[in-house]
CSV table of C-alpha atoms (C1' of nucleotides) in Angstrom, one decimal:
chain,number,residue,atom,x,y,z
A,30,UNK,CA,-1.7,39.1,-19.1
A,31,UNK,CA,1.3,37.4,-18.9
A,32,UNK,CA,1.6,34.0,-17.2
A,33,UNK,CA,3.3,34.2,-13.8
A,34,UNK,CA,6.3,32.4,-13.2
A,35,UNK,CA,6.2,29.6,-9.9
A,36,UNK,CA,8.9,26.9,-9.3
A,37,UNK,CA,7.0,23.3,-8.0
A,38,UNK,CA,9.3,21.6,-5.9
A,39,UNK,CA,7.3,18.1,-5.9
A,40,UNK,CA,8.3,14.8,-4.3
A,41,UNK,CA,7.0,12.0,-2.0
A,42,UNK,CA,7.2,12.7,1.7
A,43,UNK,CA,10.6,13.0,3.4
A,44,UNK,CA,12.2,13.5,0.3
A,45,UNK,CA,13.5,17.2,1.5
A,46,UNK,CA,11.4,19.7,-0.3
A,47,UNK,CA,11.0,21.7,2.8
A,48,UNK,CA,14.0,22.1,3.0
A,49,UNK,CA,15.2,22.8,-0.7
A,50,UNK,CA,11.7,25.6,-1.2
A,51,UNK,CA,13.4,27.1,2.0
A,52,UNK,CA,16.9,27.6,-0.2
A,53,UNK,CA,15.3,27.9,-3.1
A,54,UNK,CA,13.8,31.1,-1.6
A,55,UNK,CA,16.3,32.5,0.1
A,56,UNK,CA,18.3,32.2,-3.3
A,57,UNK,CA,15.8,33.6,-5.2
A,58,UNK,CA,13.6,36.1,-3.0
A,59,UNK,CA,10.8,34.0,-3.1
A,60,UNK,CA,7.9,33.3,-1.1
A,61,UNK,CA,6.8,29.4,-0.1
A,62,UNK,CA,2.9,28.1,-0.8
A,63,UNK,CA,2.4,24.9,0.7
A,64,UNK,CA,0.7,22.3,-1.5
A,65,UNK,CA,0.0,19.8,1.4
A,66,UNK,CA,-3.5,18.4,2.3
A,67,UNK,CA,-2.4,18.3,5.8
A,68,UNK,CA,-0.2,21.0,6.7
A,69,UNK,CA,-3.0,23.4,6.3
A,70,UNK,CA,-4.7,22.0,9.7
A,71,UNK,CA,-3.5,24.1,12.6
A,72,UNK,CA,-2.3,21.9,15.6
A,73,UNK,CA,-1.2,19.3,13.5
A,74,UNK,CA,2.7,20.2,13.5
A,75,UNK,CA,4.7,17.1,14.1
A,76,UNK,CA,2.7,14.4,12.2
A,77,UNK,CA,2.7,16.7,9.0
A,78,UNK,CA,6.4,17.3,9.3
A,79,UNK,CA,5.2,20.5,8.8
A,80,UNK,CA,7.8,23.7,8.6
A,81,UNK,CA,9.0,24.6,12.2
A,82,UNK,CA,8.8,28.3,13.4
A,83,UNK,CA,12.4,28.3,13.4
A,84,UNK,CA,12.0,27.5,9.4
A,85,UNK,CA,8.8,29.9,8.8
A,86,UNK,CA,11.3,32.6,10.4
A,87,UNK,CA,13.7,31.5,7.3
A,88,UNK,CA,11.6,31.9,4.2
A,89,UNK,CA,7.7,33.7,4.3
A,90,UNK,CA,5.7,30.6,4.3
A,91,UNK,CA,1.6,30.6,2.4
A,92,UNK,CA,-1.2,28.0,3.1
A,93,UNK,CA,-0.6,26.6,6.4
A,94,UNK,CA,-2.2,27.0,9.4
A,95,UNK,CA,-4.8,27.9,7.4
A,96,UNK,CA,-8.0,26.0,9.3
A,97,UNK,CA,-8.8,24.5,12.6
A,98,UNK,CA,-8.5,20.6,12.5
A,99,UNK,CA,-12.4,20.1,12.5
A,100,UNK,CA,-12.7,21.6,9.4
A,101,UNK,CA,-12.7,20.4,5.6
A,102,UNK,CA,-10.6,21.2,2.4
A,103,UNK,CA,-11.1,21.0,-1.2
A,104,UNK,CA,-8.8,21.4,-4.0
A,105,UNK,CA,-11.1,23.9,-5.1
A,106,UNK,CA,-10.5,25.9,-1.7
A,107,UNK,CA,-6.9,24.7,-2.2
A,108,UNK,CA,-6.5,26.5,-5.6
A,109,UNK,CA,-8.4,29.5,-4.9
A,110,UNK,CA,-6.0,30.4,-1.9
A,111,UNK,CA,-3.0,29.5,-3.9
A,112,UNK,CA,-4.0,31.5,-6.8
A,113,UNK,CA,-4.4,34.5,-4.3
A,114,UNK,CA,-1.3,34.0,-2.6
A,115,UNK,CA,0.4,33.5,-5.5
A,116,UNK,CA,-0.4,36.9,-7.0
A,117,UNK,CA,0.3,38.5,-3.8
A,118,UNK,CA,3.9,36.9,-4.0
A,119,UNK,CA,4.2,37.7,-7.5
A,120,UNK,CA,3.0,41.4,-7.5
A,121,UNK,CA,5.5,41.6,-4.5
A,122,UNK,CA,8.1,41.1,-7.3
A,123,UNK,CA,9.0,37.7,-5.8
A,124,UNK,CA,9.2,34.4,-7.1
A,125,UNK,CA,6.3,31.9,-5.5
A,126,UNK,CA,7.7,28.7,-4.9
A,127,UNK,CA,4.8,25.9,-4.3
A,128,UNK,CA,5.7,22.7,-2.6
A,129,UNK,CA,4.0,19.9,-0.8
A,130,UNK,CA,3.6,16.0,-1.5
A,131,UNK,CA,-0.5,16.8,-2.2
A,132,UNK,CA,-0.1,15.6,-5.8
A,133,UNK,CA,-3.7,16.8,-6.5
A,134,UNK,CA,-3.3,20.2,-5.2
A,135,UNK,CA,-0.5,20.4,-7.3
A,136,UNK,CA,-2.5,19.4,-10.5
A,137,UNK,CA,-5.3,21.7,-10.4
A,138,UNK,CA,-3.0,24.0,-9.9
A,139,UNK,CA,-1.1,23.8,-13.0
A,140,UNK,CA,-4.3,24.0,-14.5
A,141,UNK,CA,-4.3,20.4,-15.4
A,142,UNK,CA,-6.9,19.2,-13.8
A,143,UNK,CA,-10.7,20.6,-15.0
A,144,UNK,CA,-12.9,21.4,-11.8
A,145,UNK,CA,-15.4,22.7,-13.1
A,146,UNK,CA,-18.1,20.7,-11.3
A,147,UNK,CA,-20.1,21.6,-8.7
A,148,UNK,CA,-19.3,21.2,-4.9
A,149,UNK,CA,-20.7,18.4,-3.5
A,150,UNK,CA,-23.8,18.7,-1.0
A,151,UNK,CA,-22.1,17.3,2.4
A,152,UNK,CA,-25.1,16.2,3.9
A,153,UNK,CA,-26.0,14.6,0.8
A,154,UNK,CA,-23.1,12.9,0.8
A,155,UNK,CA,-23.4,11.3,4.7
A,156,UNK,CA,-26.7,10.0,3.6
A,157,UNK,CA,-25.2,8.7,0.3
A,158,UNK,CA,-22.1,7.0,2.5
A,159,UNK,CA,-24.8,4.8,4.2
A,160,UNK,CA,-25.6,3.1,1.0
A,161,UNK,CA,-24.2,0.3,-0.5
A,162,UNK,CA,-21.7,0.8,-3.0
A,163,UNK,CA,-24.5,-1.7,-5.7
A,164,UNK,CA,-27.3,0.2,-4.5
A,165,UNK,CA,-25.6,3.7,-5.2
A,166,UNK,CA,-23.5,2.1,-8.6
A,167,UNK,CA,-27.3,1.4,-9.6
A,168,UNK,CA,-28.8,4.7,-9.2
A,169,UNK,CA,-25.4,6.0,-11.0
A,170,UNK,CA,-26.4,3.8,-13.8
A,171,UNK,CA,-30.3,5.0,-13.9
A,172,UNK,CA,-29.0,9.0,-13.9
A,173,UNK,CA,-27.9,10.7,-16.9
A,174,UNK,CA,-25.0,9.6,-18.9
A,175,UNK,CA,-21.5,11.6,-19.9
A,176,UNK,CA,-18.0,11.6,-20.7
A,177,UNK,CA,-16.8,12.2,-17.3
A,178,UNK,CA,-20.0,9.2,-15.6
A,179,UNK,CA,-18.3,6.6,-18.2
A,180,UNK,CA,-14.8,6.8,-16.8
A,181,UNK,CA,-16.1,6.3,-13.0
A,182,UNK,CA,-14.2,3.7,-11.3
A,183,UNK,CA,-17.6,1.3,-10.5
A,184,UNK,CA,-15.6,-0.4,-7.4
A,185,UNK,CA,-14.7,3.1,-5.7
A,186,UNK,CA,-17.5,4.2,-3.5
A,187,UNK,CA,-15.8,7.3,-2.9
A,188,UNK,CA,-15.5,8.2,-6.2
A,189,UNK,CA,-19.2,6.6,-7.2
A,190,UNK,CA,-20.6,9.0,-4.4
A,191,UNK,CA,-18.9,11.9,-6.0
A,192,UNK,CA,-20.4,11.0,-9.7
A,193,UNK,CA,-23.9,11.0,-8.5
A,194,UNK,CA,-23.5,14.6,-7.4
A,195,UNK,CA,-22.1,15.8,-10.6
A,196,UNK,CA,-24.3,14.2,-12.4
A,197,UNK,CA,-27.1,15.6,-10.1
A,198,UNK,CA,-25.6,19.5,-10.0
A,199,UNK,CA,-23.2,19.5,-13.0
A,200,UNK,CA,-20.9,22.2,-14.2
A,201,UNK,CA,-20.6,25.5,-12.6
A,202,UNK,CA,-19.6,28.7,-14.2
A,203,UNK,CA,-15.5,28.3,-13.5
A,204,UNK,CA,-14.0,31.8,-12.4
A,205,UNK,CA,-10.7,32.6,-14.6
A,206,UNK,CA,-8.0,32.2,-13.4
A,207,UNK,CA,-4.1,33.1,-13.6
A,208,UNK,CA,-2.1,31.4,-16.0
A,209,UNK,CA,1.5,29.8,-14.7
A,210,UNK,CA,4.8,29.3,-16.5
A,211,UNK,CA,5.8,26.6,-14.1
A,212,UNK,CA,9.4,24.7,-13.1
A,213,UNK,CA,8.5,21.4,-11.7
A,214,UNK,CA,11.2,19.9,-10.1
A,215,UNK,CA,11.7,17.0,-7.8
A,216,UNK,CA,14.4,15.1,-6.3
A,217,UNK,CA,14.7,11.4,-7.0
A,218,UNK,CA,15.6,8.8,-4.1
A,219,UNK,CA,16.8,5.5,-4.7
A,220,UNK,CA,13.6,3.8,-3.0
A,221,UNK,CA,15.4,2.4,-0.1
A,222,UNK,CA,17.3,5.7,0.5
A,223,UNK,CA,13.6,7.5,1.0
A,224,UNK,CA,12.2,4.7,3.3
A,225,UNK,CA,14.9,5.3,5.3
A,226,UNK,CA,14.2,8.5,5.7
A,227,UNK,CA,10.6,7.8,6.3
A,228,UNK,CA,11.5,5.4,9.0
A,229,UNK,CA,13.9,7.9,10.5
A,230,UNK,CA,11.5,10.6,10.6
A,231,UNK,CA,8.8,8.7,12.2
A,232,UNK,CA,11.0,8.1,14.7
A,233,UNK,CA,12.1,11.6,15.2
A,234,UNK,CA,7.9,12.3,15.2
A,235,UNK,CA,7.9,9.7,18.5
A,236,UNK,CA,10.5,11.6,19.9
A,237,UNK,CA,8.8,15.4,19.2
A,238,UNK,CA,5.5,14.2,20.8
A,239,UNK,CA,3.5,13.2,18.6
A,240,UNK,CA,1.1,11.1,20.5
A,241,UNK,CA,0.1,13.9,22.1
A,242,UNK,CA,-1.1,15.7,18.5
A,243,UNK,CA,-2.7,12.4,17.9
A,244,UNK,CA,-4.4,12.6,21.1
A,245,UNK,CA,-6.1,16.1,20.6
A,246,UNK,CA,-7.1,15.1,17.1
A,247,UNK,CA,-8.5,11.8,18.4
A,248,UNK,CA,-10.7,13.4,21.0
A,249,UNK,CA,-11.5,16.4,18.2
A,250,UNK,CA,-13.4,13.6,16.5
A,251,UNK,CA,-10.4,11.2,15.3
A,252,UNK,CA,-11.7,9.4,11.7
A,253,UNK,CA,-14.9,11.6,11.6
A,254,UNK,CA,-12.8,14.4,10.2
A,255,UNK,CA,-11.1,15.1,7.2
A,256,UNK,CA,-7.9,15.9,9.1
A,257,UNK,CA,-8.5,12.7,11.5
A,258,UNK,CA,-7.6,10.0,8.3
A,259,UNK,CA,-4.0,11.6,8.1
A,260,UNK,CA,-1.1,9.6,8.4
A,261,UNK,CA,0.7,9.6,11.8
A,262,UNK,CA,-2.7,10.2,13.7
A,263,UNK,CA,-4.8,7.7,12.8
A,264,UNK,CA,-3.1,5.0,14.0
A,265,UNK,CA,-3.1,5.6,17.6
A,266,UNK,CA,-6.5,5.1,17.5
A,267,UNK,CA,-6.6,1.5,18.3
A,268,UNK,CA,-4.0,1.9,20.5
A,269,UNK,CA,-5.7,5.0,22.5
A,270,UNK,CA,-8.8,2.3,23.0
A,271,UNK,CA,-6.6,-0.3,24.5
A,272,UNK,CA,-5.5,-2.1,21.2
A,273,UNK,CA,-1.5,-2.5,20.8
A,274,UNK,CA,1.0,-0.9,22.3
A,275,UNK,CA,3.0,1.5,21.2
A,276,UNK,CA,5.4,0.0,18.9
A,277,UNK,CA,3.1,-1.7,17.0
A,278,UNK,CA,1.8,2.1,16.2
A,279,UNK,CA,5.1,3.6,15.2
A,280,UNK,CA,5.6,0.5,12.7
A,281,UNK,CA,2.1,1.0,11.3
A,282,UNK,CA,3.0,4.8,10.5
A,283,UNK,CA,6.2,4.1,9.5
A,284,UNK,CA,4.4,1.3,6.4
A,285,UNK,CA,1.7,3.7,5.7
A,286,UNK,CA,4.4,6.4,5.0
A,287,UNK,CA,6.2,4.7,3.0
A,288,UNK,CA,3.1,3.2,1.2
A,289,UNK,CA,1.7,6.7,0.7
A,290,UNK,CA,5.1,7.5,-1.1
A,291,UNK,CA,5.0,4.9,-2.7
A,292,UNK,CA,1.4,6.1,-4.7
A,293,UNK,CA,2.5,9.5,-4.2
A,294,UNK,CA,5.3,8.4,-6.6
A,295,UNK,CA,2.9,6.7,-9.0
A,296,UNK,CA,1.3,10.3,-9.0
A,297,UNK,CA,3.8,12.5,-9.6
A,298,UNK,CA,4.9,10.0,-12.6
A,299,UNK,CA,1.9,9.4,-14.4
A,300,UNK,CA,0.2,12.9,-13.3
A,301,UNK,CA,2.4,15.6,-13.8
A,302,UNK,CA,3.6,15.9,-17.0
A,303,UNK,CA,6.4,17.7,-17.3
A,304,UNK,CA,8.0,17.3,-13.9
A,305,UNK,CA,11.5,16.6,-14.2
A,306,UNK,CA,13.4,14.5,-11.6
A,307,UNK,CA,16.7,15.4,-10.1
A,308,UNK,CA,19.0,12.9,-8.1
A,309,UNK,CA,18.8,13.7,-5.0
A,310,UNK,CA,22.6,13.2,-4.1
A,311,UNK,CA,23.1,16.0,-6.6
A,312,UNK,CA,20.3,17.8,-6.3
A,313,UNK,CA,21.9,20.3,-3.6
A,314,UNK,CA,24.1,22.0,-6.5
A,315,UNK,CA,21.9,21.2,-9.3
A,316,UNK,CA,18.4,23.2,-8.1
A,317,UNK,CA,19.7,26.4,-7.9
A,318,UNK,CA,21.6,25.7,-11.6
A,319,UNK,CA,18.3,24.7,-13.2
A,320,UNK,CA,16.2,27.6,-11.4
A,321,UNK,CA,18.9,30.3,-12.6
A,322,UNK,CA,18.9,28.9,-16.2
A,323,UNK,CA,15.0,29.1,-16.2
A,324,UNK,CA,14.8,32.0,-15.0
A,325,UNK,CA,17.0,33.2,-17.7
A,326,UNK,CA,15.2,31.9,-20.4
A,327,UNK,CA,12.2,33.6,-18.9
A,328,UNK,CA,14.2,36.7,-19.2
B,28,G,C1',13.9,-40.8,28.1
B,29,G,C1',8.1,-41.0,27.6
B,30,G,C1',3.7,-38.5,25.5
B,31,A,C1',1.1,-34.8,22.3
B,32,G,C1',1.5,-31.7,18.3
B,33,U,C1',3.7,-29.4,14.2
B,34,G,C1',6.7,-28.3,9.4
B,35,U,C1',2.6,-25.4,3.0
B,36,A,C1',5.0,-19.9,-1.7
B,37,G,C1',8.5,-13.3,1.3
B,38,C,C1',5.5,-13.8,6.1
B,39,G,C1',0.9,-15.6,8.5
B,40,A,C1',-2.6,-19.3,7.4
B,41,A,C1',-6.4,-22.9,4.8
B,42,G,C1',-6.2,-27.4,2.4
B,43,U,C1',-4.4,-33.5,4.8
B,44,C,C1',-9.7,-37.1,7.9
B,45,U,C1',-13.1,-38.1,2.5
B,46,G,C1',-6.0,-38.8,-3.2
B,47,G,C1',-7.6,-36.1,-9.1
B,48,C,C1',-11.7,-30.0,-9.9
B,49,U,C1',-4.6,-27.6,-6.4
B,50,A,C1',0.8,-23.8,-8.8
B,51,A,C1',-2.1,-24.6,-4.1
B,52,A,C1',-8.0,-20.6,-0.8
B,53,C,C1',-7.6,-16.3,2.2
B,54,G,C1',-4.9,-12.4,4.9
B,55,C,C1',-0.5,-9.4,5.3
B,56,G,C1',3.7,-7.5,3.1
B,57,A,C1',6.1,-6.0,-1.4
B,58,C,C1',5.7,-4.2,-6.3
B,59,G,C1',2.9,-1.9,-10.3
B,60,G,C1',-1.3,1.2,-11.5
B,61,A,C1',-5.8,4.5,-11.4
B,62,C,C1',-7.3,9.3,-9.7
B,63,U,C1',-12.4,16.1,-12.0
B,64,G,C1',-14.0,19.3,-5.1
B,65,U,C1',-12.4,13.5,1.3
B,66,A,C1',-6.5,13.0,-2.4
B,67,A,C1',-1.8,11.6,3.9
B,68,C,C1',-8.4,9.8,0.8
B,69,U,C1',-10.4,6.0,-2.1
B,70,C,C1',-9.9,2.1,-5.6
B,71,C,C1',-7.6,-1.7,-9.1
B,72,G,C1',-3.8,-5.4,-10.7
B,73,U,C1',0.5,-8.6,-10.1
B,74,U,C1',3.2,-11.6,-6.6
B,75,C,C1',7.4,-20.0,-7.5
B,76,C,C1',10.4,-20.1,-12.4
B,77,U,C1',9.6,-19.5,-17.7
B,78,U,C1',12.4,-18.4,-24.2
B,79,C,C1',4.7,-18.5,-22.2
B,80,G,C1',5.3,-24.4,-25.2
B,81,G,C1',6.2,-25.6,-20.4
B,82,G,C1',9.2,-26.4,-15.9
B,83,U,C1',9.9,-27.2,-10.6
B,84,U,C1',7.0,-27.1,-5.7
B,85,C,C1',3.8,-28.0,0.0
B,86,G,C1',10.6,-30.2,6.0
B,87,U,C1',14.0,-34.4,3.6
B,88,A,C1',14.4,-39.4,1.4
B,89,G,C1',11.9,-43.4,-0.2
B,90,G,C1',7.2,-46.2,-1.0
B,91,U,C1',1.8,-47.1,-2.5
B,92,U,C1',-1.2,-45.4,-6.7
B,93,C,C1',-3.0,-44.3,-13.5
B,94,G,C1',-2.6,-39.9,-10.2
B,95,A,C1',0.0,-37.5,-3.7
B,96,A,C1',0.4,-31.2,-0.1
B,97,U,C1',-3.2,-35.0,0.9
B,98,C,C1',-2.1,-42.4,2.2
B,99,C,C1',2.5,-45.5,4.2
B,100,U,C1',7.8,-45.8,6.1
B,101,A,C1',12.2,-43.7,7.8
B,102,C,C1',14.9,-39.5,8.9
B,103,C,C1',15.6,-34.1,10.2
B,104,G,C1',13.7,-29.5,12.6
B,105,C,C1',10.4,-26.8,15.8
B,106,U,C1',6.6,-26.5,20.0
B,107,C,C1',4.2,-28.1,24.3
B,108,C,C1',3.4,-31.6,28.4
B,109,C,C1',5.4,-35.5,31.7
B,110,A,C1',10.2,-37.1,33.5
RNA sequence: GGGAGUGUAGCGAAGUCUGGCUAAACGCGACGGACUGUAACUCCGUUCCUUCGGGUUCGUAGGUUCGAAUCCUACCGCUCCCA
């Protein structure tokens, strides 16, 4: 079978790849799959920057909307729907374009990123969470030894949590999936250009309502939720329970935006081989060049 | 004008009484990094300068001392109280 063509328009937040996967597909009939952690929470619209209706109207948009903002996400669930929708666009004749800032997402995606362990047990994991991280490092320790249990980062409870339920339920029996021939673009801000942005944007957020997104989530069950740890909800918490005002909450999203570009940054670097960065003040005239020549070359 | 307090690295803040173990705790910010099912998560490192030998620091200037962010003197700035 062969491998299935998608552009990756990749990036930090607010560096415009809404906007560009919207050209993109008008230019070249495609079809947008959101790789975004966030975006696929329903009634979470203005923190997530996600696409407007006005924007969904110009290009078919995949993946968001996708769950109520109680539920949880994997990357597993991520790449099973994206696979699916992907094919769909594909066998449309169209030309899937994936784009979101969930660097992750985008990595299993590609296929460079093995999941091949088992799901994690949930409740198993709550009782886990109550344990100290030495207690549960310990037990790590006493459990069987592999590849994957030796590169566990020891200080990272999260991730400690997660080791001792692959090592308890190990591999699974990994479904096959399509192969991609992938263009991973992104554009490249210089950094105080992008927190700019970011700073504008959060602004813009203040302006759209957003307290009032943060207010739903917060009573949904705020940082008990998967959703309720995003950026641009969490913190109003302190300030819906009397702590700040409401300046001090704008300034804290605007810093943990820019610090989450800042890592997502670090991801896309180090993560994604192959992704190729375009200057953003050229990269208007210079997408559309390098999607044309690709897909030329793909014939 | 009188009295009390205060000035420490980008910011906040310990250390000063009881001088050396102090290039100076800690927090924040910033920067760099990690990342196999929470990933907008979670975690780690660096953060006076350096040709990595060392150099220059704790408002400023001087003094005491083998040795000062720490003790003494003067000056400058800031805060508060009384006038």
């Amino acid at each position: 079978m062969p491998k299935i063509p998608i552009l990756v328009i990749a990036g930090p937040t607010a560096s415009g790849k809404s906007a560009l996967a919207i050209e993109m597909a008008q230019c070249f009939n495609g079809e947008i799959v959101s790789a975004d952690s966030m975006q696929i929470y329903r009634g979470l619209d203005i923190g997530t920057a996600k696409v407007t209706a006005e924007e969904q109207a110009q290009a078919v948009h995949h993946l968001i909307d996708l769950i109520p903002m109680t539920a949880s996400f994997s990357v597993a669930d991520f790449v099973k729907a994206a696979d699916e929708a992907i094919l769909a666009i594909h066998q449309k004749g169209k030309l899937p374009i994936v784009t979101g800032g969930t660097g992750f997402y985008v990595k299993a995606l590609l296929g460079l990123q093995n999941l091949d362990f088992q799901a994690s047990n949930p409740e198993e994991v709550a009782l886990l969470e109550k344990k100290s991280l030495d207690e549960l490092v310990q037990s790590l320790k006493a459990g069987p030894q592999s590849d994957f249990i030796a590169t566990v980062d020891l200080n990272n409870k999260q991730r400690v949590i997660r080791a001792l339920q692959i090592q308890k339920y190990g591999l699974k029996n990994s479904a096959s999936r399509p192969e991609y021939q992938s263009l991973v673009l992104a554009p490249d801000w210089p950094r105080q250009a992008l927190y700019d942005r970011i700073n504008a944007r959060v602004e813009l957020m203040f302006d759209q309502g957003i307290e009032k997104e943060a207010q739903q989530l917060y009573q949904a069950g705020g940082l008990s939720l998967q959703a309720g740890k995003a950026i641009g909800y969490k913190e109003f918490y302190p300030y819906f329970e009397g702590q700040g005002d409401l300046a001090s909450v704008k300034a804290a999203i605007q810093q943990d935006s820019r610090r989450y570009a800042k890592r997502q940054l670090t991801y896309w670097r180090h993560q994604i081989p192959g992704l190729e960065w375009l200057p953003a003040d050229q990269i208007q005239t210079e997408l559309p060049e390098r999607v044309s020549n690709w897909q030329k070359a793909l014939g």
